[in-house]
mmCIF file of C-alpha atoms in Angstrom:
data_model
loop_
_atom_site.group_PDB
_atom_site.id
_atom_site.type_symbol
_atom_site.label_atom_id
_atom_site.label_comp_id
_atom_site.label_asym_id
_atom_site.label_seq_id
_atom_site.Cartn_x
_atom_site.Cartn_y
_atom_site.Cartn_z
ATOM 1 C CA UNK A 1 21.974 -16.644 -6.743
ATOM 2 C CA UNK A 2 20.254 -18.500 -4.347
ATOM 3 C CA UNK A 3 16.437 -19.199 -4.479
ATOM 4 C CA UNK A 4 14.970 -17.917 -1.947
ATOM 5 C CA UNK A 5 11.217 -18.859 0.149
ATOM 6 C CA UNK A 6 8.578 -16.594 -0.080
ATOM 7 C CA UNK A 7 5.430 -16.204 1.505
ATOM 8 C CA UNK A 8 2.885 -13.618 -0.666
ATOM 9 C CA UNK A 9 -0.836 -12.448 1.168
ATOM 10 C CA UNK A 10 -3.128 -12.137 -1.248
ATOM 11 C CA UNK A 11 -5.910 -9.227 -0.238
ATOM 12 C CA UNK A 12 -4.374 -5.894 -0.935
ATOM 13 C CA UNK A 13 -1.320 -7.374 -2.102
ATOM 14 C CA UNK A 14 -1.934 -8.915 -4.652
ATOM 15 C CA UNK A 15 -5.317 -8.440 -5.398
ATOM 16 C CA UNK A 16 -8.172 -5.382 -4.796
ATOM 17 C CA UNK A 17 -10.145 -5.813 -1.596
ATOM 18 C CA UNK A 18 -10.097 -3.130 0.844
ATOM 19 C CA UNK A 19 -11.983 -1.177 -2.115
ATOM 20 C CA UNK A 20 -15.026 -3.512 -2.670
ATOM 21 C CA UNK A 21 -15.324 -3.212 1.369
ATOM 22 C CA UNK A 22 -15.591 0.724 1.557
ATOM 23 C CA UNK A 23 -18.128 1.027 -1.309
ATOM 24 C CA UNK A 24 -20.604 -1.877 0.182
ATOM 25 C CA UNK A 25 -20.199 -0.141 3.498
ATOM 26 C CA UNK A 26 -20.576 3.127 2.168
ATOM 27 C CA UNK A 27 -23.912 1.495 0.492
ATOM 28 C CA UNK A 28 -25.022 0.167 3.557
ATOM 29 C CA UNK A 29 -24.455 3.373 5.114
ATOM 30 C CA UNK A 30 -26.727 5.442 2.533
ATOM 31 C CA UNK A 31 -29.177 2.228 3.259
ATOM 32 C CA UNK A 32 -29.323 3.061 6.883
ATOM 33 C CA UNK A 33 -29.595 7.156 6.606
ATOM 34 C CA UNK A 34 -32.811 6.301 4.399
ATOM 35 C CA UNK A 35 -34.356 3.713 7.019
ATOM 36 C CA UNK A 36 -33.025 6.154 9.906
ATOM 37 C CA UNK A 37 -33.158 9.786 8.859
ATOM 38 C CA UNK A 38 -31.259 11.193 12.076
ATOM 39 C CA UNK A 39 -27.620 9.262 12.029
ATOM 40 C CA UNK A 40 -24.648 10.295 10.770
ATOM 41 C CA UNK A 41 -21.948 8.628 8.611
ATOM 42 C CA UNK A 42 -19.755 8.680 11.303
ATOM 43 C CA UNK A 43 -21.634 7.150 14.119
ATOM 44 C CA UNK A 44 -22.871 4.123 11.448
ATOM 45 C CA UNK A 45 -19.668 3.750 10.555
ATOM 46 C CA UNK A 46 -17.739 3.513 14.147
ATOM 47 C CA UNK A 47 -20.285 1.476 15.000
ATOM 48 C CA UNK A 48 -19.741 -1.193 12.699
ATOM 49 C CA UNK A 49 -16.310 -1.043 12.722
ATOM 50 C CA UNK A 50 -16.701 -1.543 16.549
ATOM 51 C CA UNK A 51 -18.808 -4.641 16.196
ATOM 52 C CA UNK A 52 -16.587 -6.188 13.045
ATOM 53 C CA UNK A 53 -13.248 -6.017 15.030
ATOM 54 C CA UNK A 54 -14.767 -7.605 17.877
ATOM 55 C CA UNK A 55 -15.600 -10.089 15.782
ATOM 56 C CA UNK A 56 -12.238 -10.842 14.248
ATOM 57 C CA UNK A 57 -10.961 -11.306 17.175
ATOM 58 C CA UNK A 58 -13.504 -13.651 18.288
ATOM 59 C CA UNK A 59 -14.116 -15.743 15.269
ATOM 60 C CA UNK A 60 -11.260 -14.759 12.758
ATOM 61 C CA UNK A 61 -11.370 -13.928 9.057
ATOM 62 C CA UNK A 62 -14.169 -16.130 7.727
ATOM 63 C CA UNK A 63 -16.320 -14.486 5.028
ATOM 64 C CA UNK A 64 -19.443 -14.596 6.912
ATOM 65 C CA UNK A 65 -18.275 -12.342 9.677
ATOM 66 C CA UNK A 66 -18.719 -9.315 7.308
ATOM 67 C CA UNK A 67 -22.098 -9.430 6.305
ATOM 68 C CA UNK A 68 -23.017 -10.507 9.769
ATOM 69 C CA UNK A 69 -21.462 -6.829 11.357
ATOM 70 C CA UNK A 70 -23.744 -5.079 9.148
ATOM 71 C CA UNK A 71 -27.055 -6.873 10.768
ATOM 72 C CA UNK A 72 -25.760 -6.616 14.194
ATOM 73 C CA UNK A 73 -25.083 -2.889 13.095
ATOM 74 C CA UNK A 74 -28.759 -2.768 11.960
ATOM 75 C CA UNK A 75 -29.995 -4.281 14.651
ATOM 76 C CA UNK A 76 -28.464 -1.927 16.862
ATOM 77 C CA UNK A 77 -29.982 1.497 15.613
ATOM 78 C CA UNK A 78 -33.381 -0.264 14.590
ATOM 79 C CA UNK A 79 -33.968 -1.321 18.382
ATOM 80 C CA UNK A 80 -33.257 2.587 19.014
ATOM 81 C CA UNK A 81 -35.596 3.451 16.215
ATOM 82 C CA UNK A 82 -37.823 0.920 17.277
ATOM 83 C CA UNK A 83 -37.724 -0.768 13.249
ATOM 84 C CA UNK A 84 -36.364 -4.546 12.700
ATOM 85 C CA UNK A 85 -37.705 -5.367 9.017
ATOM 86 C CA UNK A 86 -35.348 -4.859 7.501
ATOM 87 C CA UNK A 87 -32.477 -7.830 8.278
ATOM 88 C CA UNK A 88 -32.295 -9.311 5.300
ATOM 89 C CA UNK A 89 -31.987 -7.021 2.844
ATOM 90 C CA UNK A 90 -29.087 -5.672 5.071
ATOM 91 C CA UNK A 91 -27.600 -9.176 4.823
ATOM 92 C CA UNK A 92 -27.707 -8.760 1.224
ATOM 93 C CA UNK A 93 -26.037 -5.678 0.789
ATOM 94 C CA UNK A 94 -22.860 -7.240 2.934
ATOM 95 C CA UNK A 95 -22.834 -10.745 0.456
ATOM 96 C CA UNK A 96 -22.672 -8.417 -2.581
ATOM 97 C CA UNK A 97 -19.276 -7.372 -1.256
ATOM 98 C CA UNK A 98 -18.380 -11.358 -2.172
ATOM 99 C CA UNK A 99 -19.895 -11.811 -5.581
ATOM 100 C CA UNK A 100 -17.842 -8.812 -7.139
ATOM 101 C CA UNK A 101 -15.326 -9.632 -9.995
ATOM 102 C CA UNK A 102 -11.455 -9.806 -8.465
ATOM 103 C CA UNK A 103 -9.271 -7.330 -10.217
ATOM 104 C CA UNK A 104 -5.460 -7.753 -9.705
ATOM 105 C CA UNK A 105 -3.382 -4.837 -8.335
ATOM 106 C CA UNK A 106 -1.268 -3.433 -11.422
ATOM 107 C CA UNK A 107 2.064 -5.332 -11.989
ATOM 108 C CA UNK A 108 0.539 -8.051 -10.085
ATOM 109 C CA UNK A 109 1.445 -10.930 -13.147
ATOM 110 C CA UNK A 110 4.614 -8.956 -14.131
ATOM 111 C CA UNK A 111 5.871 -9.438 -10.676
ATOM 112 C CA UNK A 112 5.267 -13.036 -9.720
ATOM 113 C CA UNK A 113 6.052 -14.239 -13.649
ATOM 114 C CA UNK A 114 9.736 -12.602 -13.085
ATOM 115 C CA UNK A 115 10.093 -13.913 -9.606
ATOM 116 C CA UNK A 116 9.098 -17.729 -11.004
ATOM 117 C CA UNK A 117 11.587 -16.872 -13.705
ATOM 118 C CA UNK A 118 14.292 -16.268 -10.942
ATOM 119 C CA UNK A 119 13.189 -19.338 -9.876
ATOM 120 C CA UNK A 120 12.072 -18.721 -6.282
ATOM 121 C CA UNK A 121 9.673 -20.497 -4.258
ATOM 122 C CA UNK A 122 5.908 -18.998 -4.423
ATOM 123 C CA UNK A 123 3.236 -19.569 -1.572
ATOM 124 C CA UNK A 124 0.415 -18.261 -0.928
ATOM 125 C CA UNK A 125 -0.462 -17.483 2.484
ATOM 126 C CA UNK A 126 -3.927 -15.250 2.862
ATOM 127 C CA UNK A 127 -6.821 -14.625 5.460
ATOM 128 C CA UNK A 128 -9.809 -15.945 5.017
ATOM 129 C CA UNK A 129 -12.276 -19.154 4.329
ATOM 130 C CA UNK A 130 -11.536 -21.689 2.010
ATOM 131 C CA UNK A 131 -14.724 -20.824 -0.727
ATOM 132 C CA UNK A 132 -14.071 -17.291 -0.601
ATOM 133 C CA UNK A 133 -10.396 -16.878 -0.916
ATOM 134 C CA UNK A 134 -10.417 -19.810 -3.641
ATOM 135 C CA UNK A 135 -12.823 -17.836 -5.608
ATOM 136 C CA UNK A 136 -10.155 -15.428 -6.434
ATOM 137 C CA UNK A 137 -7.334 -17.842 -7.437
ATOM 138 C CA UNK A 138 -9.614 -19.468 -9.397
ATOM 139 C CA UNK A 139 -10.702 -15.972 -11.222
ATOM 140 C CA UNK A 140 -7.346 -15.036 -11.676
ATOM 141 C CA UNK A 141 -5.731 -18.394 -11.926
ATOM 142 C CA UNK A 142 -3.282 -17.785 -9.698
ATOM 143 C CA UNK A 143 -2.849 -21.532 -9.193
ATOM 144 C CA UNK A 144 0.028 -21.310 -12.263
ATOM 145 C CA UNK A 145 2.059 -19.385 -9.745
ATOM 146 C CA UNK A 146 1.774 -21.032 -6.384
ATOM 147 C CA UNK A 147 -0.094 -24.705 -7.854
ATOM 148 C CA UNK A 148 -0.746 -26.017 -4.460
ATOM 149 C CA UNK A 149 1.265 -24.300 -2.393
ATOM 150 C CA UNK A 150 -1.743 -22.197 -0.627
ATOM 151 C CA UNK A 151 -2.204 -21.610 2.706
ATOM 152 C CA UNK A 152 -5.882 -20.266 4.179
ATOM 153 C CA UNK A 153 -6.137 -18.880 7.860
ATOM 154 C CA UNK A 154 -8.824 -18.130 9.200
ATOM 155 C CA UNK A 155 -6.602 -16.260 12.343
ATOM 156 C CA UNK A 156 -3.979 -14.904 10.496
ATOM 157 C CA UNK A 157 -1.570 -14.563 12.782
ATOM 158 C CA UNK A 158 1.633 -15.551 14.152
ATOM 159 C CA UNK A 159 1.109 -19.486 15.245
ATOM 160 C CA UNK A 160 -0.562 -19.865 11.521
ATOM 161 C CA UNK A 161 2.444 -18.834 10.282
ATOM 162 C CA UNK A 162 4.772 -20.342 12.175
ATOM 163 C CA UNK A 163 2.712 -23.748 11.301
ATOM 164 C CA UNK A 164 2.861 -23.429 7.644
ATOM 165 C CA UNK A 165 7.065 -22.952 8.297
ATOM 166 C CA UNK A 166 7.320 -26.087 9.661
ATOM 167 C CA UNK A 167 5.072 -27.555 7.019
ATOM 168 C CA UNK A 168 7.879 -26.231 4.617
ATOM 169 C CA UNK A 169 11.091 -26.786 5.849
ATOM 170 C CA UNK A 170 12.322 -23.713 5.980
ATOM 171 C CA UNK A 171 15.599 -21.861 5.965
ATOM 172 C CA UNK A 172 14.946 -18.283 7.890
ATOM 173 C CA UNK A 173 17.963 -17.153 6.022
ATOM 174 C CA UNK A 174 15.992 -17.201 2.850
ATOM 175 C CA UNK A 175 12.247 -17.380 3.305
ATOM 176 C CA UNK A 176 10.199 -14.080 3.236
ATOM 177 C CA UNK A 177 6.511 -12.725 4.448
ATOM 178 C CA UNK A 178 5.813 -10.176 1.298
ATOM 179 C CA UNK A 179 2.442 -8.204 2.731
ATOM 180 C CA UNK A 180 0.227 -5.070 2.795
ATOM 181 C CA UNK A 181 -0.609 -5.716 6.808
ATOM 182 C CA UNK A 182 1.323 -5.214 9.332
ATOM 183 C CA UNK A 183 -0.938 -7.127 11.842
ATOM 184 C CA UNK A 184 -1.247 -10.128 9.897
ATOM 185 C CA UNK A 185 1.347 -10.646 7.383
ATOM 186 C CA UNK A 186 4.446 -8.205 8.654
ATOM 187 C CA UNK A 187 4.159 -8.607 12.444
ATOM 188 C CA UNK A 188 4.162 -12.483 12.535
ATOM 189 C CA UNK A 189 6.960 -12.875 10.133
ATOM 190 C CA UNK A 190 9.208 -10.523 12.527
ATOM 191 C CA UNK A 191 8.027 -12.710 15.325
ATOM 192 C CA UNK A 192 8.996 -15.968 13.424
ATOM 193 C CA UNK A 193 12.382 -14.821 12.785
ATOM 194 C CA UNK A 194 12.105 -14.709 9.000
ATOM 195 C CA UNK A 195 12.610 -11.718 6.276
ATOM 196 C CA UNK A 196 9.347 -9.336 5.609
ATOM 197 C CA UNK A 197 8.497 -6.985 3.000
ATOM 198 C CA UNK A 198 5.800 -4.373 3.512
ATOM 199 C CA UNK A 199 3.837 -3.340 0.289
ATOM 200 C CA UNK A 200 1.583 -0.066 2.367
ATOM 201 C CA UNK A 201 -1.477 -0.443 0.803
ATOM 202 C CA UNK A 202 -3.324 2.753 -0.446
ATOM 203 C CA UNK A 203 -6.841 2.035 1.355
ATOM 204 C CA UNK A 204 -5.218 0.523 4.537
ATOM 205 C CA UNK A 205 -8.081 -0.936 7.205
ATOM 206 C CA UNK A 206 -7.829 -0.040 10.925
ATOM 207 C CA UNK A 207 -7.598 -3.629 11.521
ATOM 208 C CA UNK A 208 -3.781 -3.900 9.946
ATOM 209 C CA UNK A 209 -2.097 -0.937 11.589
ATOM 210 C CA UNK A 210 -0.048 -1.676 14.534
ATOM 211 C CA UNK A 211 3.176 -1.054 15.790
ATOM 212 C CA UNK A 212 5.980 -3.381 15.060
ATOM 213 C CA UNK A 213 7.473 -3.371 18.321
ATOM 214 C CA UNK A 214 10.141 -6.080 17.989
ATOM 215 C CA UNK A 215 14.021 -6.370 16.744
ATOM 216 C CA UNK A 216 13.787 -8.148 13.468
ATOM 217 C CA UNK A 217 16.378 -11.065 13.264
ATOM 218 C CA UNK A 218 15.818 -10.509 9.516
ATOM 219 C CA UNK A 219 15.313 -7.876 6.847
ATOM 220 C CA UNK A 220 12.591 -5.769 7.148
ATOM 221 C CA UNK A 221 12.008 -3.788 4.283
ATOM 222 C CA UNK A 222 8.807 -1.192 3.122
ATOM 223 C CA UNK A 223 8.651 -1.350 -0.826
ATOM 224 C CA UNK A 224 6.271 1.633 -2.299
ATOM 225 C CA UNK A 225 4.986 -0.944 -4.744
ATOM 226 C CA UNK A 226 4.680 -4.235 -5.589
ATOM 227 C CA UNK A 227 6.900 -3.979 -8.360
ATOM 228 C CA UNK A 228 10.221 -3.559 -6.367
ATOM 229 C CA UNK A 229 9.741 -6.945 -4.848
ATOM 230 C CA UNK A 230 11.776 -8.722 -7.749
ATOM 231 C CA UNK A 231 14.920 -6.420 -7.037
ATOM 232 C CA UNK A 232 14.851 -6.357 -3.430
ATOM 233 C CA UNK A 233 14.838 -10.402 -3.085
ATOM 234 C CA UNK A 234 17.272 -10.731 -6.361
ATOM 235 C CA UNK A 235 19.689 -8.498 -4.203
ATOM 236 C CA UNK A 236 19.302 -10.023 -1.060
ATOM 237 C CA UNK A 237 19.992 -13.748 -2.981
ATOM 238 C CA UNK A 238 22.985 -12.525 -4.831
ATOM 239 C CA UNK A 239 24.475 -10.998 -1.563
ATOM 240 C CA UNK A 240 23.925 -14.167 0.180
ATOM 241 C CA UNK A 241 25.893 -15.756 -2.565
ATOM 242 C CA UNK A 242 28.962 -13.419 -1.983
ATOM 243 C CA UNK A 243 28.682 -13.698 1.549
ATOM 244 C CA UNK A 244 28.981 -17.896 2.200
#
């Protein structure tokens, strides 16, 4: 069998995230219906969203972009409402969303201690600032599975990834993108020319859903869980075998 490359995101993947998000919005939500008696959940929420993805796409993934859509959110119905007291308590509600325990999505050990086992290469490549993301390796020491072999983007995207390749040497015949997004993780590994597994998350964020609109030179394969990883790359490495 031959050992094969592969590439794991970390948020949604690996770990819970998209979760912690939706309850601290809906909290700032039920915040905002209290200050401002005549908006809906919808229009709060739209309205954040609107001002968060603008923000991505401005600044990237960094932590503080979160907490900072909420004010700007805040900020836009209390100039309405004529009411601007309330800023930092808003910015509190969005840093709660980063001080939450990290809980691992199920299988999440089983999987990556039977795909050291195989013997396979394990990186890390995830979204994000440097404190933030390293908060949750640390919690669920992670570094046993991918030591130092972690990669933190700020744009997640396709150059990042195609960076970290050349940083690794890699062989496109045997190094894989294993990710819930396809806008981040999926996307730029079809673009790179290298293998991709999609694990759907259940609570998916606008933000990751595109089209993939490309040939893949590689395999592009949609698991339904986490847990089929192990199979899908053992088969791929045995048939490799047979084939050379």
């Amino acid at each position: 069998m031959q050992k094969q490359t592969l590439l794991f995101n970390l948020d949604d993947t690996l770990v819970h995230c998209n979760k912690y998000f939706r309850d601290t919005i809906n909290a700032f939500v039920a915040q905002l219906q209290e200050w401002f008696e005549k908006l809906t959940k919808e229009e709060i929420k739209q309205k954040q969203l609107e001002i968060d993805l603008k923000s991505i796409e401005k600044y990237g993934l960094h932590s503080s972009r979160f907490p900072e859509s909420l004010v700007a959110t805040y900020l836009f119905f209390s100039e309405q409402n004529h009411q601007d007291i309330h800023e930092d308590r808003v910015k509190k509600i969005g840093q709660s969303v980063f001080e939450v325990p990290i809980e691992p999505l199920p299988n999440m050990y089983e999987v990556l201690d039977e795909l050291k086992k195989q013997g396979h290469s394990l990186y890390l490549h995830t979204g994000g600032d440097e404190e933030n993301q390293g908060r949750k390796i640390v919690q669920l020491e992670l570094a046993k599975y991918f030591e130092k072999r972690v990669f933190i983007s700020e744009h997640k995207d396709t150059p990042a990834l195609k960076k970290i390749l050349n940083q690794i040497k890699y062989d496109p015949k045997k190094t894989w993108m294993i990710g819930n997004s396809l806008k981040t993780d999926i996307r730029p590994a079809v673009e790179a020319g290298i293998h991709a597994i999609h694990v759907p998350s259940e609570l998916e964020w606008s933000y990751n859903q595109v089209e993939i609109d490309i040939e893949p030179k590689g395999k592009l394969i949609t698991a339904h869980s986490l847990l089929e990883v192990p199979e899908i790359i053992q088969k791929h490495a045995q048939e490799t075998v047979v084939s050379t």
